Amino acid sequence: MRLLLLTGTQEELLPMLSEFRLSFESAGLYRSKSYPEFYAATTGPGMRGEREIRELLKDLMPDVIVNAGLAGMLLDLSDRQGSPQPGDLLRLSSIIDAQNDVIFPLGPYGQVLVTVKQPVLEPYQKAALAREHRARFCDMEGARLIQLMRNADDLRDETPIVFCKVVGDTPDHFDLSEHEQLVERWYRAGLFGRMVLGLKFPGGPLRMRKLLRLREAAVAGLATHTRHTVKALLGGVDPDSLGSVYAPA
């Protein structure tokens, strides 16, 4: 079985490089030295590399695709008992394309995910998106990947897509997105530099550290669930048993 893992960003793929001994196979494509039938690539946020991904899919013709990534929470319900938290795996019932309102069913139970073309950062924008599509989470790749597979005549439209979507942020994380440059500099800075950046961050260093811990939990959760999904499929598990699966008729 030829398996392809697609993530939106390099950050989402990075933990898998050492786990599966992924090395460059060709431009934009990794191949596992441990599992020669396992490949991985990034699509770019919002499927920016759609043309390249289409050519990759045409050349590779995978039997199963895993689309793994972080999903934004549209309404902050994190204080409610049982509500998904950053790092938690989402079971999806459907994915909606925000541009044309096309709904792709995945299963009878779970959350509704809406795919947007541009990042949705402001809490009021997230709330409006939730009301319009009756969704609780959003991403930038899910529906676009399904559309690509359905509309391209030279691709195998019966290939199942397993969605491994993990809660990445809540509306309360707005500061991290708004001040992304400060956050990126914090990871590269030394102790003194981090102290300075923390003092500059709106709300102060404690606020920044709290948000960074939530982000780290989300990325760690994504790595855990992606690893489990990929290993299960490589071990012969039926994709339909994994939950959030788009299985073309």
mmCIF file of C-alpha atoms in Angstrom:
data_model
loop_
_atom_site.group_PDB
_atom_site.id
_atom_site.type_symbol
_atom_site.label_atom_id
_atom_site.label_comp_id
_atom_site.label_asym_id
_atom_site.label_seq_id
_atom_site.Cartn_x
_atom_site.Cartn_y
_atom_site.Cartn_z
ATOM 1 C CA MET A 1 0.000 0.000 0.000
ATOM 2 C CA ARG A 2 1.363 3.388 -0.997
ATOM 3 C CA LEU A 3 0.621 5.968 1.708
ATOM 4 C CA LEU A 4 0.992 9.742 1.356
ATOM 5 C CA LEU A 5 0.969 12.150 4.304
ATOM 6 C CA LEU A 6 0.066 15.750 3.462
ATOM 7 C CA THR A 7 0.398 18.599 5.959
ATOM 8 C CA GLY A 8 -0.260 22.259 5.351
ATOM 9 C CA THR A 9 3.011 23.519 6.852
ATOM 10 C CA GLN A 10 6.538 22.340 7.513
ATOM 11 C CA GLU A 11 5.954 22.802 11.257
ATOM 12 C CA GLU A 12 3.219 20.157 11.137
ATOM 13 C CA LEU A 13 5.456 17.733 9.228
ATOM 14 C CA LEU A 14 8.698 18.303 11.144
ATOM 15 C CA PRO A 15 8.125 15.769 13.986
ATOM 16 C CA MET A 16 7.564 13.003 11.413
ATOM 17 C CA LEU A 17 10.970 13.447 9.738
ATOM 18 C CA SER A 18 12.981 11.629 12.394
ATOM 19 C CA GLU A 19 10.130 9.337 13.490
ATOM 20 C CA PHE A 20 9.880 7.716 10.043
ATOM 21 C CA ARG A 21 13.387 8.572 8.783
ATOM 22 C CA LEU A 22 11.997 10.725 6.002
ATOM 23 C CA SER A 23 14.499 11.945 3.422
ATOM 24 C CA PHE A 24 14.205 13.895 0.176
ATOM 25 C CA GLU A 25 12.943 11.746 -2.669
ATOM 26 C CA SER A 26 12.450 14.617 -5.132
ATOM 27 C CA ALA A 27 11.543 18.297 -5.043
ATOM 28 C CA GLY A 28 8.935 18.760 -2.324
ATOM 29 C CA LEU A 29 8.575 15.030 -1.590
ATOM 30 C CA TYR A 30 9.934 12.917 1.275
ATOM 31 C CA ARG A 31 10.199 9.141 1.406
ATOM 32 C CA SER A 32 10.651 6.969 4.469
ATOM 33 C CA LYS A 33 13.778 4.855 4.793
ATOM 34 C CA SER A 34 11.978 2.678 7.346
ATOM 35 C CA TYR A 35 8.797 2.220 5.284
ATOM 36 C CA PRO A 36 9.578 2.599 1.548
ATOM 37 C CA GLU A 37 5.836 2.710 0.765
ATOM 38 C CA PHE A 38 5.378 5.846 2.932
ATOM 39 C CA TYR A 39 5.742 9.341 1.424
ATOM 40 C CA ALA A 40 5.136 12.842 2.801
ATOM 41 C CA ALA A 41 4.833 16.406 1.513
ATOM 42 C CA THR A 42 3.457 19.820 2.455
ATOM 43 C CA THR A 43 0.729 21.598 0.514
ATOM 44 C CA GLY A 44 1.438 25.095 1.765
ATOM 45 C CA PRO A 45 -1.192 26.907 3.858
ATOM 46 C CA GLY A 46 -4.450 26.936 1.941
ATOM 47 C CA MET A 47 -3.062 24.517 -0.677
ATOM 48 C CA ARG A 48 -0.794 27.234 -2.093
ATOM 49 C CA GLY A 49 1.156 24.555 -3.902
ATOM 50 C CA GLU A 50 -1.975 23.038 -5.486
ATOM 51 C CA ARG A 51 -0.420 22.626 -8.940
ATOM 52 C CA GLU A 52 2.637 20.904 -7.483
ATOM 53 C CA ILE A 53 0.474 18.680 -5.287
ATOM 54 C CA ARG A 54 -1.626 17.658 -8.266
ATOM 55 C CA GLU A 55 1.498 16.648 -10.196
ATOM 56 C CA LEU A 56 2.815 14.795 -7.145
ATOM 57 C CA LEU A 57 -0.457 12.881 -6.779
ATOM 58 C CA LYS A 58 -0.480 12.087 -10.487
ATOM 59 C CA ASP A 59 3.058 10.666 -10.328
ATOM 60 C CA LEU A 60 2.653 8.850 -7.011
ATOM 61 C CA MET A 61 -0.945 7.587 -7.277
ATOM 62 C CA PRO A 62 -1.225 6.832 -3.519
ATOM 63 C CA ASP A 63 -3.614 4.181 -2.242
ATOM 64 C CA VAL A 64 -4.417 6.239 0.873
ATOM 65 C CA ILE A 65 -3.874 9.900 1.770
ATOM 66 C CA VAL A 66 -3.556 11.247 5.315
ATOM 67 C CA ASN A 67 -4.229 14.970 5.682
ATOM 68 C CA ALA A 68 -2.876 16.017 9.078
ATOM 69 C CA GLY A 69 -2.909 19.490 10.558
ATOM 70 C CA LEU A 70 -4.039 21.911 13.215
ATOM 71 C CA ALA A 71 -7.616 23.210 13.159
ATOM 72 C CA GLY A 72 -8.766 26.479 14.668
ATOM 73 C CA MET A 73 -11.623 26.503 17.172
ATOM 74 C CA LEU A 74 -14.236 29.030 16.047
ATOM 75 C CA LEU A 75 -16.098 29.412 19.346
ATOM 76 C CA ASP A 76 -14.214 29.293 22.623
ATOM 77 C CA LEU A 77 -15.956 26.489 24.477
ATOM 78 C CA SER A 78 -12.760 25.199 26.079
ATOM 79 C CA ASP A 79 -14.123 25.826 29.578
ATOM 80 C CA ARG A 80 -17.058 23.463 29.008
ATOM 81 C CA GLN A 81 -16.708 19.930 30.320
ATOM 82 C CA GLY A 82 -15.802 17.508 27.543
ATOM 83 C CA SER A 83 -14.976 20.243 25.029
ATOM 84 C CA PRO A 84 -11.917 19.531 22.835
ATOM 85 C CA GLN A 85 -8.700 21.175 24.020
ATOM 86 C CA PRO A 86 -5.541 22.167 22.083
ATOM 87 C CA GLY A 87 -3.826 18.918 21.118
ATOM 88 C CA ASP A 88 -7.019 16.826 21.048
ATOM 89 C CA LEU A 89 -7.903 14.800 17.958
ATOM 90 C CA LEU A 90 -11.164 15.792 16.266
ATOM 91 C CA ARG A 91 -13.637 13.244 14.987
ATOM 92 C CA LEU A 92 -15.251 14.883 11.982
ATOM 93 C CA SER A 93 -18.740 14.319 10.615
ATOM 94 C CA SER A 94 -18.323 16.620 7.609
ATOM 95 C CA ILE A 95 -16.107 19.183 5.916
ATOM 96 C CA ILE A 96 -17.579 22.290 4.288
ATOM 97 C CA ASP A 97 -15.988 24.419 1.573
ATOM 98 C CA ALA A 98 -16.584 27.999 2.744
ATOM 99 C CA GLN A 99 -16.331 29.363 -0.813
ATOM 100 C CA ASN A 100 -19.224 27.423 -2.315
ATOM 101 C CA ASP A 101 -20.939 25.790 0.699
ATOM 102 C CA VAL A 102 -20.344 22.286 -0.687
ATOM 103 C CA ILE A 103 -20.578 19.723 2.124
ATOM 104 C CA PHE A 104 -18.474 16.567 2.125
ATOM 105 C CA PRO A 105 -19.801 13.923 4.552
ATOM 106 C CA LEU A 106 -17.294 11.871 6.526
ATOM 107 C CA GLY A 107 -19.368 10.065 9.134
ATOM 108 C CA PRO A 108 -22.568 10.147 11.186
ATOM 109 C CA TYR A 109 -20.990 11.594 14.324
ATOM 110 C CA GLY A 110 -18.466 14.266 15.115
ATOM 111 C CA GLN A 111 -17.590 17.905 14.551
ATOM 112 C CA VAL A 112 -18.182 20.061 11.477
ATOM 113 C CA LEU A 113 -15.025 21.569 9.959
ATOM 114 C CA VAL A 114 -15.129 24.444 7.462
ATOM 115 C CA THR A 115 -12.241 25.054 5.056
ATOM 116 C CA VAL A 116 -11.358 28.703 4.430
ATOM 117 C CA LYS A 117 -9.131 30.302 1.808
ATOM 118 C CA GLN A 118 -7.557 32.943 4.050
ATOM 119 C CA PRO A 119 -6.575 32.786 7.732
ATOM 120 C CA VAL A 120 -9.405 33.672 10.112
ATOM 121 C CA LEU A 121 -7.834 35.330 13.149
ATOM 122 C CA GLU A 122 -10.168 37.850 14.779
ATOM 123 C CA PRO A 123 -12.603 36.324 17.315
ATOM 124 C CA TYR A 124 -15.538 38.136 15.698
ATOM 125 C CA GLN A 125 -14.582 36.661 12.293
ATOM 126 C CA LYS A 126 -14.478 33.184 13.798
ATOM 127 C CA ALA A 127 -17.870 33.647 15.431
ATOM 128 C CA ALA A 128 -19.388 34.821 12.125
ATOM 129 C CA LEU A 129 -17.905 31.817 10.291
ATOM 130 C CA ALA A 130 -19.303 29.455 12.939
ATOM 131 C CA ARG A 131 -22.801 30.929 12.589
ATOM 132 C CA GLU A 132 -22.757 30.942 8.783
ATOM 133 C CA HIS A 133 -21.695 27.303 8.380
ATOM 134 C CA ARG A 134 -22.795 25.832 11.730
ATOM 135 C CA ALA A 135 -19.240 24.688 12.272
ATOM 136 C CA ARG A 136 -17.006 24.696 15.337
ATOM 137 C CA PHE A 137 -13.612 24.347 13.653
ATOM 138 C CA CYS A 138 -11.805 25.550 10.536
ATOM 139 C CA ASP A 139 -8.763 24.656 8.457
ATOM 140 C CA MET A 140 -7.298 25.736 5.113
ATOM 141 C CA GLU A 141 -6.739 22.459 3.264
ATOM 142 C CA GLY A 142 -9.390 19.784 3.900
ATOM 143 C CA ALA A 143 -12.148 20.657 1.425
ATOM 144 C CA ARG A 144 -9.672 21.912 -1.172
ATOM 145 C CA LEU A 145 -7.850 18.571 -1.133
ATOM 146 C CA ILE A 146 -11.150 16.719 -1.623
ATOM 147 C CA GLN A 147 -12.076 19.053 -4.490
ATOM 148 C CA LEU A 148 -8.710 18.459 -6.116
ATOM 149 C CA MET A 149 -9.121 14.683 -5.967
ATOM 150 C CA ARG A 150 -12.707 14.837 -7.263
ATOM 151 C CA ASN A 151 -12.133 17.259 -10.135
ATOM 152 C CA ALA A 152 -8.866 16.013 -11.627
ATOM 153 C CA ASP A 153 -9.526 13.447 -14.369
ATOM 154 C CA ASP A 154 -5.993 12.082 -14.192
ATOM 155 C CA LEU A 155 -6.164 11.227 -10.470
ATOM 156 C CA ARG A 156 -7.677 8.216 -8.721
ATOM 157 C CA ASP A 157 -10.929 9.606 -7.381
ATOM 158 C CA GLU A 158 -11.567 6.475 -5.287
ATOM 159 C CA THR A 159 -8.553 7.141 -3.047
ATOM 160 C CA PRO A 160 -9.703 7.541 0.597
ATOM 161 C CA ILE A 161 -8.515 10.551 2.576
ATOM 162 C CA VAL A 162 -7.994 10.084 6.316
ATOM 163 C CA PHE A 163 -8.229 13.392 8.159
ATOM 164 C CA CYS A 164 -6.060 13.730 11.252
ATOM 165 C CA LYS A 165 -7.153 17.156 12.484
ATOM 166 C CA VAL A 166 -6.117 18.317 15.936
ATOM 167 C CA VAL A 167 -7.315 21.370 17.863
ATOM 168 C CA GLY A 168 -4.667 24.023 17.297
ATOM 169 C CA ASP A 169 -6.018 27.167 18.893
ATOM 170 C CA THR A 170 -9.043 28.866 20.386
ATOM 171 C CA PRO A 171 -10.262 32.445 19.878
ATOM 172 C CA ASP A 172 -8.330 33.249 23.062
ATOM 173 C CA HIS A 173 -5.087 32.537 21.131
ATOM 174 C CA PHE A 174 -5.550 35.674 19.036
ATOM 175 C CA ASP A 175 -2.443 37.311 20.543
ATOM 176 C CA LEU A 176 -0.200 34.561 19.151
ATOM 177 C CA SER A 177 -1.417 35.100 15.590
ATOM 178 C CA GLU A 178 -1.491 38.881 15.839
ATOM 179 C CA HIS A 179 2.091 39.009 17.104
ATOM 180 C CA GLU A 180 3.526 36.043 15.218
ATOM 181 C CA GLN A 181 6.838 37.811 14.578
ATOM 182 C CA LEU A 182 7.454 38.225 18.304
ATOM 183 C CA VAL A 183 6.690 34.543 18.863
ATOM 184 C CA GLU A 184 9.058 33.403 16.096
ATOM 185 C CA ARG A 185 11.839 35.613 17.482
ATOM 186 C CA TRP A 186 11.218 34.195 20.980
ATOM 187 C CA TYR A 187 12.012 30.644 19.811
ATOM 188 C CA ARG A 188 15.332 31.800 18.332
ATOM 189 C CA ALA A 189 16.352 34.126 21.154
ATOM 190 C CA GLY A 190 18.545 33.447 24.157
ATOM 191 C CA LEU A 191 17.489 33.922 27.771
ATOM 192 C CA PHE A 192 17.945 37.709 27.814
ATOM 193 C CA GLY A 193 16.273 38.091 24.416
ATOM 194 C CA ARG A 194 13.280 36.097 25.593
ATOM 195 C CA MET A 195 12.940 38.293 28.651
ATOM 196 C CA VAL A 196 12.861 41.406 26.461
ATOM 197 C CA LEU A 197 10.334 39.884 24.044
ATOM 198 C CA GLY A 198 8.159 38.738 26.914
ATOM 199 C CA LEU A 199 8.035 42.252 28.320
ATOM 200 C CA LYS A 200 7.051 43.607 24.892
ATOM 201 C CA PHE A 201 4.257 41.080 24.434
ATOM 202 C CA PRO A 202 0.744 42.456 25.078
ATOM 203 C CA GLY A 203 -0.292 41.227 28.503
ATOM 204 C CA GLY A 204 3.306 40.605 29.520
ATOM 205 C CA PRO A 205 5.552 37.524 29.717
ATOM 206 C CA LEU A 206 3.131 35.365 31.695
ATOM 207 C CA ARG A 207 0.464 35.856 29.031
ATOM 208 C CA MET A 208 2.946 35.014 26.287
ATOM 209 C CA ARG A 209 4.192 31.909 28.071
ATOM 210 C CA LYS A 210 0.655 30.660 28.698
ATOM 211 C CA LEU A 211 -0.205 30.976 25.011
ATOM 212 C CA LEU A 212 3.071 29.365 23.936
ATOM 213 C CA ARG A 213 2.396 26.367 26.181
ATOM 214 C CA LEU A 214 -1.007 25.901 24.573
ATOM 215 C CA ARG A 215 0.600 26.080 21.135
ATOM 216 C CA GLU A 216 3.256 23.550 22.122
ATOM 217 C CA ALA A 217 0.527 21.230 23.434
ATOM 218 C CA ALA A 218 -1.295 21.490 20.112
ATOM 219 C CA VAL A 219 1.803 20.667 18.057
ATOM 220 C CA ALA A 220 2.736 17.792 20.372
ATOM 221 C CA GLY A 221 -0.807 16.411 20.150
ATOM 222 C CA LEU A 222 -0.727 16.609 16.371
ATOM 223 C CA ALA A 223 2.564 14.704 16.282
ATOM 224 C CA THR A 224 1.176 11.982 18.550
ATOM 225 C CA HIS A 225 -2.046 11.476 16.590
ATOM 226 C CA THR A 226 -0.362 11.688 13.174
ATOM 227 C CA ARG A 227 2.201 9.104 14.254
ATOM 228 C CA HIS A 228 -0.550 6.777 15.470
ATOM 229 C CA THR A 229 -2.607 7.189 12.280
ATOM 230 C CA VAL A 230 0.314 6.583 9.938
ATOM 231 C CA LYS A 231 1.565 3.538 11.850
ATOM 232 C CA ALA A 232 -1.929 2.053 11.974
ATOM 233 C CA LEU A 233 -2.325 2.382 8.204
ATOM 234 C CA LEU A 234 1.145 1.020 7.527
ATOM 235 C CA GLY A 235 0.225 -1.902 9.783
ATOM 236 C CA GLY A 236 -2.747 -2.765 7.587
ATOM 237 C CA VAL A 237 -5.613 -1.115 9.467
ATOM 238 C CA ASP A 238 -8.671 -0.376 7.330
ATOM 239 C CA PRO A 239 -8.864 3.424 6.782
ATOM 240 C CA ASP A 240 -12.620 3.334 7.438
ATOM 241 C CA SER A 241 -11.958 2.240 11.014
ATOM 242 C CA LEU A 242 -10.027 5.404 11.834
ATOM 243 C CA GLY A 243 -13.053 7.703 11.974
ATOM 244 C CA SER A 244 -12.655 10.922 9.967
ATOM 245 C CA VAL A 245 -12.419 9.440 6.475
ATOM 246 C CA TYR A 246 -13.625 10.775 3.154
ATOM 247 C CA ALA A 247 -14.317 7.643 1.119
ATOM 248 C CA PRO A 248 -15.404 8.502 -2.448
ATOM 249 C CA ALA A 249 -18.396 6.510 -3.703
#
